[in-house]
Steps between C-alpha positions, in 0.01 A plus 500: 500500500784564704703716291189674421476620839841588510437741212210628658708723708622674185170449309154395499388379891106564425507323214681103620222488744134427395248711664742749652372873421714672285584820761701821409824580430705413714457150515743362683630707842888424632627674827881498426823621632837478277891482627748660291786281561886566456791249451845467674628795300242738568302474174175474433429111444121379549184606569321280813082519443275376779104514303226377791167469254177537592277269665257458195807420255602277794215310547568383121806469490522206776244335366594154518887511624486328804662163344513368859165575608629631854315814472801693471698629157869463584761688286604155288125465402548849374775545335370343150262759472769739632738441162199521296416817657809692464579349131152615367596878663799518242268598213425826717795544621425432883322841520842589579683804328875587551623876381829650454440855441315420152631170441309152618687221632428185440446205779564158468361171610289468851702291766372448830181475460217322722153508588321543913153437559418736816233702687260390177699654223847392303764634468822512256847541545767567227810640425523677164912537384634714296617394190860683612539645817556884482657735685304796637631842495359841463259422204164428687396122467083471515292182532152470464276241588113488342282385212514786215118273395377549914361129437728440821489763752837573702437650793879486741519443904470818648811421766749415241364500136896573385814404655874450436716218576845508567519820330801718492437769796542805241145342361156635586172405391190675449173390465201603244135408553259451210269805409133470660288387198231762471157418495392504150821273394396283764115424447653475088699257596247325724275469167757238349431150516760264512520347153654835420869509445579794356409848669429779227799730462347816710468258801790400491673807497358512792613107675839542356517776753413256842880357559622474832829693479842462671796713431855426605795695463855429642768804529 
C-alpha cells in the first residue's frame, strides 16, 4: 500500500482511496521552488527541488506514519516513504527538464532527500545531479519544471520560484510563468475523471505548454 501511495504522486491518487470522488485534472497541486546549483568550478552541477503538497494529498499521505504514536511525524519516520517517493518519480523524469540550446541533459540519481510534516501539508526535498557537470557559457541553458499530463499541477513560490547557487557572477537567470489556461481548456479538462491516464493529443498540445520556465545564460 505504501508504494502505492508513493506512486500516487505520479499517477492515480483518486483511484488508491475508496470513496474519494474522482475530481478534475489536476489532481494533485505542488507549490514549489527549484535551486539551480553550481559546483567549485563554476559549472552547473544539481538541481535542489523543495515540492510542499497539498493538504488533501497530505492528509493521505500520513496516514498511519506516526510509528511512535507521539502525535508528531519526525523526519526518520519519514524518510522510508521519502526514498520511495523520489525512486517512483524516475519513470517521469522528476517533472524536471534540463536544455542546452536543443539538446536535453540528462540527471542522475536523487541524493539528499527527506521528508517534513508542517503547517498540515508535506513537503520534499531533493537534489537532482547531473549526470556530468557542465560548464555554462553563451548557449542559453533552460529548465523546466511541470507535468506535460497536468495530473500534478506545478504552481512555483511567487518570492523565489528560480534561483542560482554559487553561480559564476557573469550568470543571470530569468524566469517564465506558465500560460493562463483559458476557459474552455479548463472546464475540458475538469470533465476527466481520474482513471484517465492519457489526455487526447489536442489537449495536450495544449498541457505540454504549462512548464514553469527558467533561463540561464553565463557570458
Amino acid at each position: 500500500m505504501r508504494l502505492d501511495f508513493a506512486r500516487a504522486i505520479v499517477a492515480l491518487l483518486a483511484l488508491l482511496v475508496p470513496g474519494t470522488q474522482a475530481l478534475a485534472h489536476p489532481h494533485v497541486f505542488v507549490e514549489a521552488r527549484a535551486e539551480i546549483v553550481f559546483d567549485a568550478a563554476g559549472r552547473l552541477a544539481a538541481v535542489r527541488h523543495v515540492w510542499r503538497f497539498d493538504e488533501a494529498f497530505t492528509a493521505f499521505a500520513v496516514q498511519g506514519l506516526d510509528a511512535d504514536g507521539d502525535g508528531t511525524l519526525s523526519r526518520e519516520e519519514l524518510q522510508p516513504l521519502a526514498q520511495i517517493n523520489v525512486e517512483s518519480l524516475a519513470e517521469y523524469d522528476f517533472f524536471t527538464f534540463l536544455y542546452k540550446g536543443e539538446d536535453e541533459v540528462a540527471f542522475g540519481d536523487p541524493v539528499e532527500y527527506w521528508l517534513d510534516f508542517y503547517g498540515g501539508r508535506l513537503t520534499l526535498f531533493y537534489t537532482l545531479p547531473l549526470k556530468q557537470a557542465m560548464i555554462t557559457d553563451a548557449s542559453s541553458l533552460t529548465l523546466e519544471v511541470f507535468d506535460p499530463s497536468y495530473f500534478v499541477a506545478f504552481e512555483m513560490t511567487p518570492d523565489a520560484p528560480f534561483s542560482m547557487v554559487d553561480a559564476p557572477a557573469t550568470c543571470t537567470l530569468t524566469f517564465t510563468p506558465p500560460p493562463k489556461l483559458d476557459e474552455g481548456t479548463a472546464m475540458e479538462l475538469a470533465q476527466i475523471p481520474a482513471t484517465e491516464r492519457e489526455l487526447s493529443p489536442d489537449l495536450m498540445q495544449v498541457t505540454e505548454t504549462l512548464s514553469n520556465s527558467a533561463s540561464v545564460g553565463c557570458k
